[in-house]
Amino acid sequence: MEKSLKEKCMKLLYASSAFLGIAVVVVITIFLLSMGLPSMFEIGFFKFLFGTKWNPVNNEFGILPMIVNTIIVTAFSGLIGVTIGRFTAIFICYFVRPKLKKILMQLVQLLAGIPSVLFGFFGVQVLVPLFSALSSSGVGYGVMTSSIILGIMILPTVISISVTSLENADPLHIEGALALGASREQSIFKVAVPSAKTGLMSAAILGIGRAVGETMAIVMVSGNIPDFATSFFQGIRTLTGNIVLEMSYAEGLHEGALVATGVVLFVMILCVTVGLNVYKTKSGKIKKGKSIVIDKCVGTGNPQYVLSRSKEKAMKGFSLGCTSMTMISLVGIVLFILVMGVPHLSFDFVFGSFEYGGAITLLPSIVTTLMLIGLTVLMSVPIGVMTAIFLCEYTKNDSKFVKIVRMSIETLAGIPSIIFGLFGMMFFCELIGMGYSIMAGALTLTLMNLPTIIRTTEQAILEVPQSLREASYALGVGKTTTIFRIVLPSAMGGILNGVILSIGRIVSESAVVLFTVGSTKSMPTSPMSSGISLAVYMYILAGEGLHVNEAYGAAVVLLAIVFIINLASNFTKKFAQRKNIKI
Amino acid sequence: MYKLFNKNENTKNREISKNNKVDKGDICLDLFKDGADIKIENLNLFYNKFQALHNVNMQINDKEITSLIGPSGCGKSTLLKSINRMNDLVNGCRIEGTIEIAGRDVYSKDLDIGVLRKNVGMVFQKPNPFAMSIYDNITYAPRTFGVKDKTQLDEIVRTSLEKAAMWDEVKDCLGKSAMSLSGGQQQRLCIARCLSAQPKIILMDEPTSALDPISTGKIEDLCLQLKDRFSIVMVTHNMQQALRISDKTSFFLMGEMIEMGNTREVFENPKDNRTEDYITGRFG
Ligand SMILES: Nc1ncnc2c1ncn2[C@@H]1O[C@H](COP(=O)(O)OP(=O)(O)OP(=O)(O)O)[C@@H](O)[C@H]1O
Ligand SMILES: [Mg+2]
C-alpha cells in the first residue's frame, strides 16, 4: 500500500506541474490587465486606442499610430515572408533532390536560430544606408527596411511548417494526377499545393504572429518616431518598439500606458492564435473528399486545373527565385557578419577580464549568458518534462483539464517575448523584489521556454513504443519506475533536442533579458546580480554607435554559439532517430 | 507489500542458498505457494459497450500447458490479459465475474496489482526487449522488487537464462545490447526476463508468430521444459503447435468459450461442430 501512495504522490506532482502552465497564463493575463487597464481608463479608452499623439511629457498617450504602423509592417513583411517562404517550401519539396533538400532544410534551421538582434544589426548596417541613398527622403529607416528584415526573419517559420504540411499531404494525389496525364508542374501546383492548404495557411498565420511580436530587430531599423507612416522611407514606431524604448525610465501613468500597449499587443496576438485555431478546426471538417474530386478533374482538361506551358515555367522559375532569395539572404547575412566581425576578434576582446573603464570584453556577458542558460534549464526542464509525462502517461485526451492545459501551453507559446519581458520586469523584479537579476531573467525565460520543452518531450514520449510499457507493467513494475527506467531513457534523445532548442532561444533572446537582467557590464558574482547577456551586449554596442567594430565581433561570437547549438541539435536528433529505429 | 523484501529476507535467502543452488537468487513475494490453478467463472468483459467475452467458465490446471485457439478477434488475447489484469490499462474496459488463482480473487481490492503481475508473467507476440543490455533486461524486475545484492542478481540472470535455454549462447556477452540479438533470441530473452520475476504462471500471446521455424521449435521445447515448474497459458494460431505441446486446449468463438478438454480429445474428437469446422480449416 505504501507503493500506491508513492504513485499517487508522483501523479499529484505531475499534475501540479501541468497546472503551473495554466497558472502562468492566468497570472500573466491578470497581471497585465490589472496593471494596464486602470491606466487605459485613466487616459480614456478611446483617447488611448484612437489618439494620434504619443507625447508622454504632455501626458498625451495615443497609440493609434503605433497600431497602424504595426499592422502596415506586419502586412508587408507577411507579404514578403509568406510568399517567398511558401514558394521556397514548394521548391524544396518538389524540385530538388533529397540530398539537396536536406542541406537546404539545415540552412533554414540555422536561419531560425539566428538572434533577432543580428538581423536588426544587419538592417542597420546594410539596408538603412542603402535605402537612405536610394530614397528621395534620404531616410533609410522605416516601413521598407522593417518589412524586409521582418520578412526574412519569419521565413524559417513559414518554410519549415509549409514543408511539413506539404510532406504530409497525400503523395497519392500527385501520383493520381500524373497517372491521369497531368504534367509534373500541373500536378504540383494544382493538386498537391491545394491539398496542403490548411497547413500552408497555418504556416502563414504563425509567421505573421511572429512578425507582430518581434521587438529588438524592429527597434533597430524602424527609426522609432511615434507617427503615422506616410511613406516607405520615414522613421516609424511599432507597438513593441514603444514598450522597449521607454519602459526603462517610464513612471506612473507613462508606465501604465506602456503596459497597456502590451495589453493591446497581447490581444492582437491572441486574435491571431484564436483565428488560427478556428481556421484549423473549420478546415479540418470540410477537408476530406474534396481533393479526390480535384484529382479526377486534372486529367480532363477542365480549364480550372490546367496550367499553360508558359505559366508552368513561370511558376517553377518563381519558386527557384524565391529559394535563391531565401538562401542568399541567409548566407549573405552570415557571411557579412563573419567578414566584418572576424578581423576584430582577439583573445582579449572575447576572454579578457573586465575592468571598469577598461577595454571592452565579452567575458562577463558570456558568463551571464551561461548562467542564464544553466538556471533556466535547471528550472524549465523538470517542470516541462513532468508536464509532458502528465499529458502523455496519465490522462485521457478528452478530459477537460487536459484540454485547458493544452490550450494554455499553446497560448504561452504564442506570447511574444516582449510581453514576457514586461511581465518578468514587473512581477519578478519589482513585485517580488528581485530587482534586475540573472535569477529574475532565468525565471522569466523558464516561463517562455516551457512550451518548447513540453512539446518536444511529449513528442518524444509518444514515440516510445507502447509495447515497452506493456512489457514493464507485465513484470509487475509500477508506473513511476516504468516511466523513469523505460519511457524517459527511450525518449532521452528527443528531450535533449528540446533542451538544446530552448538553449538556442535563451542565447538569442534579448527583449526579456534587457528587461529583467539589466545591462550591467561587470562580471556577475551570483544569480542575484544584474548582468548583460551576449545578445543584449551586442544590441547595446550596435546602438551606441561608438563601438560598431566590437558589435561585429560580438555578433560573430553569437553566431558561433548558434552554429554550435545547431550542430548539437542535429547530433541529438540523429541519436534519437537511431535509437527509435532500433526499437 | 513490497516490504516483504527487506534485508533480513534477502540474507535469509542467501543462507539457504548455500546448500541449494536453484534457490540462490530467490525473490519471494509468492502469492500462490501451493498450486496455481486458475478458475474463471462467469466472466463477461466489455470494451465500453462492446462485449468481448461472454460468460466464460474455465479451469486451468497448474503445471500444464493450456492453449487457447480460435479465429482472429474472438477474445483470446482479451482473456489472457484479464488474468494478469493488463486490461486495467485499457480505457473503458469493464469486467464482471471472477478469476481466482489458487483460490485468491485476482480482482480483489487488497491484492497488489504489481505483486499479481510478478506472479503471473506475460510474453508478447512481438519480442519487446528493453533498449538495455541483456543483463539489465533480466535484472530490471528483480531490482525494482528490491534485490540489490550483486551476487544475487548474477544468480537470477544465470538461472533465468538457463531456464530460457539461452545461457550458453549469451553468457559471454551479457553486456551486449538486447537490440542486437536476433528475433528468436529476443523472444527467448523476453521469456527469460519474464522468468526473472519468478512467476508461477506464464501467459504467452502467440509467442512464436513473429519467428522462423527454428526459433519456434526452440521456444516450443522451452515450453515443454518449463511445464514442470510453471503453468503456461498460450494463445496460438498454429493448430500443430497446440497439438504438439499443450495438455489442454480450449476453443473460442466470438467471445465465447465453445469447448475445452484434453488436447488430443479436442482435436480428434471435438464435441462441438464449430470446433470441428475450425480445426479442419473450414473457417478462420
Ligand atoms: N482495447 C480495445 N478496445 C476495444 N475493443 C477491443 C480492444 N481490444 C480488443 N478489442 C476487441 O475485442 C475483440 C477481441 O479482441 P482480442 O484481441 O482479444 O482478439 P484475439 O482473439 O486475440 O484476436 P487475434 O487472434 O487477432 O489476436 C475484438 O473484436 C477486438 O476488436
Ligand atoms: Mg490476440
CSV table of C-alpha atoms and ligand atoms in Angstrom, one decimal, chain B residues 47-48 50 52 70-79 81 90-91 125 205-206 235 237, ligand 1:
chain,number,residue,atom,x,y,z
B,47,TYR,CA,-14.7,-2.6,-24.0
B,48,ASN,CA,-17.0,0.3,-23.5
B,50,PHE,CA,-18.7,-3.8,-26.9
B,52,ALA,CA,-15.6,-9.1,-25.9
B,70,GLY,CA,-9.9,-19.6,-32.2
B,71,PRO,CA,-10.3,-17.2,-35.1
B,72,SER,CA,-8.9,-13.7,-35.0
B,73,GLY,CA,-10.9,-11.3,-32.8
B,74,CYS,CA,-12.6,-14.0,-30.8
B,75,GLY,CA,-11.2,-12.7,-27.5
B,76,LYS,CA,-8.2,-14.9,-26.8
B,77,SER,CA,-5.8,-12.1,-26.0
B,78,THR,CA,-8.5,-10.4,-24.0
B,79,LEU,CA,-9.0,-13.4,-21.8
B,81,LYS,CA,-4.9,-10.1,-20.4
B,90,VAL,CA,-7.3,-0.2,-21.4
B,91,ASN,CA,-9.7,2.7,-21.1
B,125,GLN,CA,3.5,-11.6,-29.7
B,205,ASP,CA,0.2,-14.4,-26.6
B,206,GLU,CA,1.2,-16.0,-29.9
B,235,VAL,CA,-2.6,-18.3,-27.4
B,237,HIS,CA,-3.0,-19.7,-34.3
C,1,LIG,N1,-8.6,-2.0,-26.5
C,1,LIG,C1,-9.7,-2.4,-27.1
C,1,LIG,N2,-10.8,-1.6,-27.2
C,1,LIG,C2,-11.9,-2.0,-27.9
C,1,LIG,N3,-12.1,-3.2,-28.4
C,1,LIG,C3,-11.0,-4.1,-28.3
C,1,LIG,C4,-9.8,-3.8,-27.7
C,1,LIG,N4,-9.0,-4.8,-27.7
C,1,LIG,C5,-9.7,-5.8,-28.4
C,1,LIG,N5,-10.9,-5.3,-28.7
C,1,LIG,C6,-11.9,-6.1,-29.4
C,1,LIG,O1,-12.2,-7.2,-28.7
C,1,LIG,C7,-12.3,-8.4,-29.5
C,1,LIG,C8,-11.4,-9.5,-29.1
C,1,LIG,O2,-10.1,-9.0,-29.3
C,1,LIG,P1,-8.8,-9.8,-29.0
C,1,LIG,O3,-7.6,-9.0,-29.2
C,1,LIG,O4,-8.9,-10.5,-27.6
C,1,LIG,O5,-8.9,-11.0,-30.1
C,1,LIG,P2,-7.9,-12.2,-30.4
C,1,LIG,O6,-8.7,-13.4,-30.3
C,1,LIG,O7,-6.7,-12.1,-29.6
C,1,LIG,O8,-7.5,-11.9,-31.9
C,1,LIG,P3,-6.1,-12.2,-32.6
C,1,LIG,O9,-6.1,-13.6,-32.9
C,1,LIG,O10,-6.3,-11.4,-33.9
C,1,LIG,O11,-5.1,-11.7,-31.8
C,1,LIG,C9,-12.1,-7.9,-30.9
C,1,LIG,O12,-13.3,-7.8,-31.6
C,1,LIG,C10,-11.5,-6.6,-30.8
C,1,LIG,O13,-11.9,-5.7,-31.8
